[in-house]
XYZ file of C-alpha atoms in Angstrom:
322
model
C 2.788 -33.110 19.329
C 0.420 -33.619 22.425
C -3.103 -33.025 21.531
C -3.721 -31.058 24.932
C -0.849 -28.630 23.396
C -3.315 -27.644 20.441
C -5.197 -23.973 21.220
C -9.026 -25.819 20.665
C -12.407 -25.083 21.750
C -12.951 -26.964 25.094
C -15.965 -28.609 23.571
C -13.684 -29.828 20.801
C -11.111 -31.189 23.233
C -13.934 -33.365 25.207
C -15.760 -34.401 22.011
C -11.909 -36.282 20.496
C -12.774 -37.639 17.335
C -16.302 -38.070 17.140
C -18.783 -36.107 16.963
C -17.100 -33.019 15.963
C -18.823 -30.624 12.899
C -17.524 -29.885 10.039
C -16.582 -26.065 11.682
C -14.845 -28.264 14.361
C -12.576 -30.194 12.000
C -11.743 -27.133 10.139
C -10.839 -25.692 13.435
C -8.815 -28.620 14.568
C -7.099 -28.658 11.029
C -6.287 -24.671 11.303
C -4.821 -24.970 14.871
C -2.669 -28.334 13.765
C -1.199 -26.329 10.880
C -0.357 -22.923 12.771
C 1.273 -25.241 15.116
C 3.862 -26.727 13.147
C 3.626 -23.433 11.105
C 5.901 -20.807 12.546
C 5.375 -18.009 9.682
C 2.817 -17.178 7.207
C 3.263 -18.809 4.015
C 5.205 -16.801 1.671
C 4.761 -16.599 -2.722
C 7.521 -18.285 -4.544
C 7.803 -15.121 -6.180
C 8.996 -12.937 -2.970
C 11.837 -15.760 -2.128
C 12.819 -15.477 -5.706
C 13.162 -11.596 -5.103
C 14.844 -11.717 -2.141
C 11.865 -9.962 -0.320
C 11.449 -12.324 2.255
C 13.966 -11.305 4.570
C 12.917 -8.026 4.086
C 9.411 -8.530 4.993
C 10.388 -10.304 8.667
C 12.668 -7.249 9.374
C 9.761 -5.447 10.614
C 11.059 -2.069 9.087
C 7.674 -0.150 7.722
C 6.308 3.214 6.649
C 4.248 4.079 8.582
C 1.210 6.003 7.264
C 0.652 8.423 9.497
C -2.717 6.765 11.254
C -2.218 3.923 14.012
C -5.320 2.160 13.063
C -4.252 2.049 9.593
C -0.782 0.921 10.269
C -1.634 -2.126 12.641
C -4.620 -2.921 9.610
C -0.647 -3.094 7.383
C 1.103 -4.242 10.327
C 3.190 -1.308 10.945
C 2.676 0.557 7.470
C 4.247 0.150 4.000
C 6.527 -2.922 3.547
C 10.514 -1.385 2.705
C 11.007 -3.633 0.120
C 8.728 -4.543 -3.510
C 5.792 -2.151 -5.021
C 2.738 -1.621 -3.383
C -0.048 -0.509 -5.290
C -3.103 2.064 -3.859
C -6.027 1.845 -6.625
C -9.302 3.025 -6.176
C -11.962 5.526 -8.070
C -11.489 9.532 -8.694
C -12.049 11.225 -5.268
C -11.412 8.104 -2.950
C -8.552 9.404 -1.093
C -5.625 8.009 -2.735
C -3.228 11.466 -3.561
C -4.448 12.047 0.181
C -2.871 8.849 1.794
C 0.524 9.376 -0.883
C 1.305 12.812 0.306
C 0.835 11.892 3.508
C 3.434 8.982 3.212
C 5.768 11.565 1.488
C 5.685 13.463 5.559
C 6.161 10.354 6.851
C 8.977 9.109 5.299
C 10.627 12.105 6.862
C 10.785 10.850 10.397
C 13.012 9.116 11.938
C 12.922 5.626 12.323
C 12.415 5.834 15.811
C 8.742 7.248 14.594
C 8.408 4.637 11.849
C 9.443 7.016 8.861
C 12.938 6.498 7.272
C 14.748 9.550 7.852
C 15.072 10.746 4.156
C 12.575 12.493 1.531
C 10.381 11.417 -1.216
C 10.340 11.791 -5.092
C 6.837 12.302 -6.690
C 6.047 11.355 -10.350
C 2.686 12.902 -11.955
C 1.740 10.984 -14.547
C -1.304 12.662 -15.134
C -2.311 15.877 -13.095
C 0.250 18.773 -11.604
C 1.101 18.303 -8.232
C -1.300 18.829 -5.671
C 0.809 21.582 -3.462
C -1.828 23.449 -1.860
C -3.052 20.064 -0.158
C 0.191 19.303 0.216
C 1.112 22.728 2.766
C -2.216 22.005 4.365
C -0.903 18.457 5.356
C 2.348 20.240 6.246
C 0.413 22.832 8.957
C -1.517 19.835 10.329
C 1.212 17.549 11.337
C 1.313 18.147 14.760
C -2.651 17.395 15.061
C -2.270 14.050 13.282
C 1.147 13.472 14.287
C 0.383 13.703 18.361
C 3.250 10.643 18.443
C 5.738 13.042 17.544
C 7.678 15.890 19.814
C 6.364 19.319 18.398
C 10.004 20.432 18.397
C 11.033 17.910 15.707
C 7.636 18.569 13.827
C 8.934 22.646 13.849
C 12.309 21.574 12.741
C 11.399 19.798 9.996
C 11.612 21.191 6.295
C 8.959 18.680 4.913
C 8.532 20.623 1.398
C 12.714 20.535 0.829
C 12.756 16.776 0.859
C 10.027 16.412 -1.439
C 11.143 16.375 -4.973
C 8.404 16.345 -7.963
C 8.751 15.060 -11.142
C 6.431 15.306 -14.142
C 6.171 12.779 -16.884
C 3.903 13.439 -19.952
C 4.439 9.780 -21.694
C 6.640 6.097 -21.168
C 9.681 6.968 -22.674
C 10.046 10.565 -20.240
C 8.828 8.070 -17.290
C 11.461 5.507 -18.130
C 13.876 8.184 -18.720
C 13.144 9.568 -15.074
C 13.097 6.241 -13.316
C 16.425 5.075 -15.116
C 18.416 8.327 -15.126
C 16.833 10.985 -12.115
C 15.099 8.682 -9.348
C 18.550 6.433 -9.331
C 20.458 9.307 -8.752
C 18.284 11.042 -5.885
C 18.394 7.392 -4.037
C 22.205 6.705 -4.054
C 22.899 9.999 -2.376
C 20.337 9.249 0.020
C 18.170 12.373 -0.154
C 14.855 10.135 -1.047
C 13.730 6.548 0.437
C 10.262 7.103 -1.290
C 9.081 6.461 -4.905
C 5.651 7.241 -6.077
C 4.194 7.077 -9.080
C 0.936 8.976 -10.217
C -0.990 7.144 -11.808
C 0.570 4.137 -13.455
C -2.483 3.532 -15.631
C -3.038 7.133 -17.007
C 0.270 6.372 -19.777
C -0.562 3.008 -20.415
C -4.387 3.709 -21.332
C -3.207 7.186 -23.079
C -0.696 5.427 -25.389
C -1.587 1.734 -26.290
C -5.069 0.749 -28.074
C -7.385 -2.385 -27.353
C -4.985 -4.222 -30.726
C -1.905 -3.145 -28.993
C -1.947 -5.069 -25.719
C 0.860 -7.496 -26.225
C 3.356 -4.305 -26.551
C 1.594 -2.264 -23.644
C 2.129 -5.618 -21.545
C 6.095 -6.080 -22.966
C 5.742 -1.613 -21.657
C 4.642 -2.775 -18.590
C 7.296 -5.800 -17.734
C 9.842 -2.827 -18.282
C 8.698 -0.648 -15.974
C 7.577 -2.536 -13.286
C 11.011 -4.473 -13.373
C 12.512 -0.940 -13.300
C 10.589 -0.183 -9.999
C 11.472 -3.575 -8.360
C 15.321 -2.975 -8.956
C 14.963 0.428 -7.332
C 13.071 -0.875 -4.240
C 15.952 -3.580 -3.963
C 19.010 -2.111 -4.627
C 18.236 1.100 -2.361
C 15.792 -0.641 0.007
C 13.257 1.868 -0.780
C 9.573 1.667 -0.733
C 7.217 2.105 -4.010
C 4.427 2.883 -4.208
C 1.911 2.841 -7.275
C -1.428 4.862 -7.533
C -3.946 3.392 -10.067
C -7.342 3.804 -11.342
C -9.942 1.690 -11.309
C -12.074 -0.055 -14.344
C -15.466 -1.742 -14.025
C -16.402 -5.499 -13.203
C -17.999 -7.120 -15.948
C -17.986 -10.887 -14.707
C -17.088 -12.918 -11.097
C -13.776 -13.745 -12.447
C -12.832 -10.374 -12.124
C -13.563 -10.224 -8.460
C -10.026 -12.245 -7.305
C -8.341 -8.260 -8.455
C -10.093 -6.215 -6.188
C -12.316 -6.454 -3.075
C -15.556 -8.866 -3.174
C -17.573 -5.924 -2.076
C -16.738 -3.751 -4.906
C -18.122 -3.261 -8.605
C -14.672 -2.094 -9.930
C -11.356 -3.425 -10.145
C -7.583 -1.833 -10.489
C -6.905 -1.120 -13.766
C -4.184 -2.520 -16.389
C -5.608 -6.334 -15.469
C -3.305 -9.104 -15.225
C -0.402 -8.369 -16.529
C 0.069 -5.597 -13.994
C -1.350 -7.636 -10.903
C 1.218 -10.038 -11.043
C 4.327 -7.261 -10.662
C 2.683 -5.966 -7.407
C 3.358 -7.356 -3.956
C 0.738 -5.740 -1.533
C -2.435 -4.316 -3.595
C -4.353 -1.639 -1.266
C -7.795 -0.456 -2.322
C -9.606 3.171 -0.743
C -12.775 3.502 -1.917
C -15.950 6.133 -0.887
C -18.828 4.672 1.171
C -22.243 5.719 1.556
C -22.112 6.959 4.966
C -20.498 10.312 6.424
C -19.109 11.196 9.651
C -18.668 14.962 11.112
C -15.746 15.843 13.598
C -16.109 19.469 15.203
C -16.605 22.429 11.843
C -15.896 19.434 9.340
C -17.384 16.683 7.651
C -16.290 13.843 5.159
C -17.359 11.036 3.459
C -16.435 7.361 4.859
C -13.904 5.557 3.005
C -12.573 1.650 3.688
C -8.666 0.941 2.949
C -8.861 -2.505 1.808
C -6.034 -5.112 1.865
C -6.566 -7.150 -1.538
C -3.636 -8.949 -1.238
C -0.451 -9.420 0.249
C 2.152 -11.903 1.500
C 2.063 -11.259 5.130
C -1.254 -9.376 5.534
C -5.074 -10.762 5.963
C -7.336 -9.731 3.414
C -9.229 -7.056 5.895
C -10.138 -3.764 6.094
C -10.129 -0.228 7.740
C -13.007 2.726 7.516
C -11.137 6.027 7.274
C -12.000 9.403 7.104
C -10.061 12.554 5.246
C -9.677 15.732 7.263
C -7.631 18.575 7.162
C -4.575 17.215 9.032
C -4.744 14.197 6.513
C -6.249 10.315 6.458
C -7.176 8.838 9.595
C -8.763 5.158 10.243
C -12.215 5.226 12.079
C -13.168 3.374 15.128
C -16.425 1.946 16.531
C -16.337 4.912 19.197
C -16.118 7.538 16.642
């Protein structure tokens, strides 16, 4: 490769080997690898899965918000779990109804043309929120013909399930969810929270079992999102940082971290993290509280973020203007 074919800082370029700081050598060593670097690296872990291909297609949920799908380039990855955490109030029942609408769309409008089955692990089903998303699609959805919005029976595609401890859940995602996906009525799992059984049902002495629990039902969710090509995605809670170490689990600006540690990280291909800022930002008659969707880790995403903002019509990414 010729050296004038590298992108560099002109100043770089004159200054050829000598001279340069250590920024400029990191610089020169960044645009050397990109070069002979076509795509992003990708985990041993994803190739093993078969998610790779799957992750080039380009075929994404999208969430509803263009600033928040070009911070996930394009919206939820179709194939492997991704995981929302964050604390109580945050926003993250907002942004998974609001996926359950989207999935309805056509693909044309970056949903997949199918519905969405719910799993409440912990509260009942949020269906007043749920009709007030409904009646403000066409405000958030200004992308989308009103006529198709109209049209569109969003509450007859979404089918809830409620599951009260592991063995119901397991009986749900093994017997129910299966059966929903091979007839093609749902292309959407979420589950609601994932850490509310685990904590309820295992103590501090029982953690080798909880973890053999969790192998189970995270392999469970993988073999549904590959078989049926079919997003998941996982709501958990969050649990306080007690040391540094703890940090590489969640976002370095944060005092908490998604809960069930570990054991749980390591099933999870794209960890997202909504949490409430200080701040608060007023649009017309209403007001909310500033959140930031966080990317914590992924195979094909930056670690970055995106301040957002819940209103009526649903979760929508803020911008310097606003």
């Amino acid at each position: 490769m010729n050296w004038e074919q590298l992108e560099l800082n002109p100043r770089i370029r004159a200054a050829r080997l000598t001279g340069l700081s250590r920024s400029d050598v990191q610089q020169l060593l960044t645009a050397t690898a990109s070069s002979y670097r076509s795509y992003p690296p990708v985990p041993a872990l994803v190739l093993h899965r078969g998610e790779c291909r799957r992750l080039e297609s380009g075929l994404r949920l999208s969430v509803g918000c263009p600033l928040l799908d070009e911070l996930l380039r394009g919206g939820l990855p179709v194939g492997g779990v991704t995981e929302l955490s964050g604390e109580s109030g945050a926003g993250k029942t907002q942004l998974a109804l609001q996926l359950c609408l989207s999935v309805q769309y056509p693909t044309l409008y970056r949903g997949l043309d199918s519905g969405a089955v719910y799993i409440c692990t912990e509260d009942s089903f949020p269906i007043r929120r749920l009709q007030q998303l409904i009646r403000g699609q066409s405000c958030l959805r200004s992308d989308i013909p009103p006529s198709l919005i109209s049209r569109t029976q969003f509450s007859d595609r979404i089918y809830i399930e409620h599951a009260a401890d592991l063995d119901s859940l397991q009986v749900c995602l093994s017997q129910r969810v299966p059966l929903l996906l091979a007839r093609g009525l749902v292309r959407l799992l979420v589950v609601d929270s994932v850490a509310a059984l685990f904590r309820s049902e295992f103590q501090a002495d029982d953690w080798l079992e909880r973890n053999k629990q969790l192998l189970t039902f995270s392999s469970t969710l993988h073999h549904l999102s590959q078989e049926f090509s079919t997003p998941v995605l996982c709501i958990n809670q969050v649990t306080d940082v007690f040391n540094r170490a703890d940090h590489s689990l969640g976002p370095l600006s944060s005092n908490v971290s998604p809960a069930l540690g570990l054991a749980w990280a390591n099933q999870v291909m794209v960890r997202l993290m909504i949490r409430r800022l200080q701040g608060t930002i007023a649009r017309g008659d209403q007001c909310s509280a500033l959140r930031r969707l966080e990317v914590v880790f992924a195979p094909h995403l930056a670690r970055d973020g995106r301040d957002a903002a819940v209103w009526s019509e649903g979760v929508r990414g803020v911008s310097s203007s606003d």
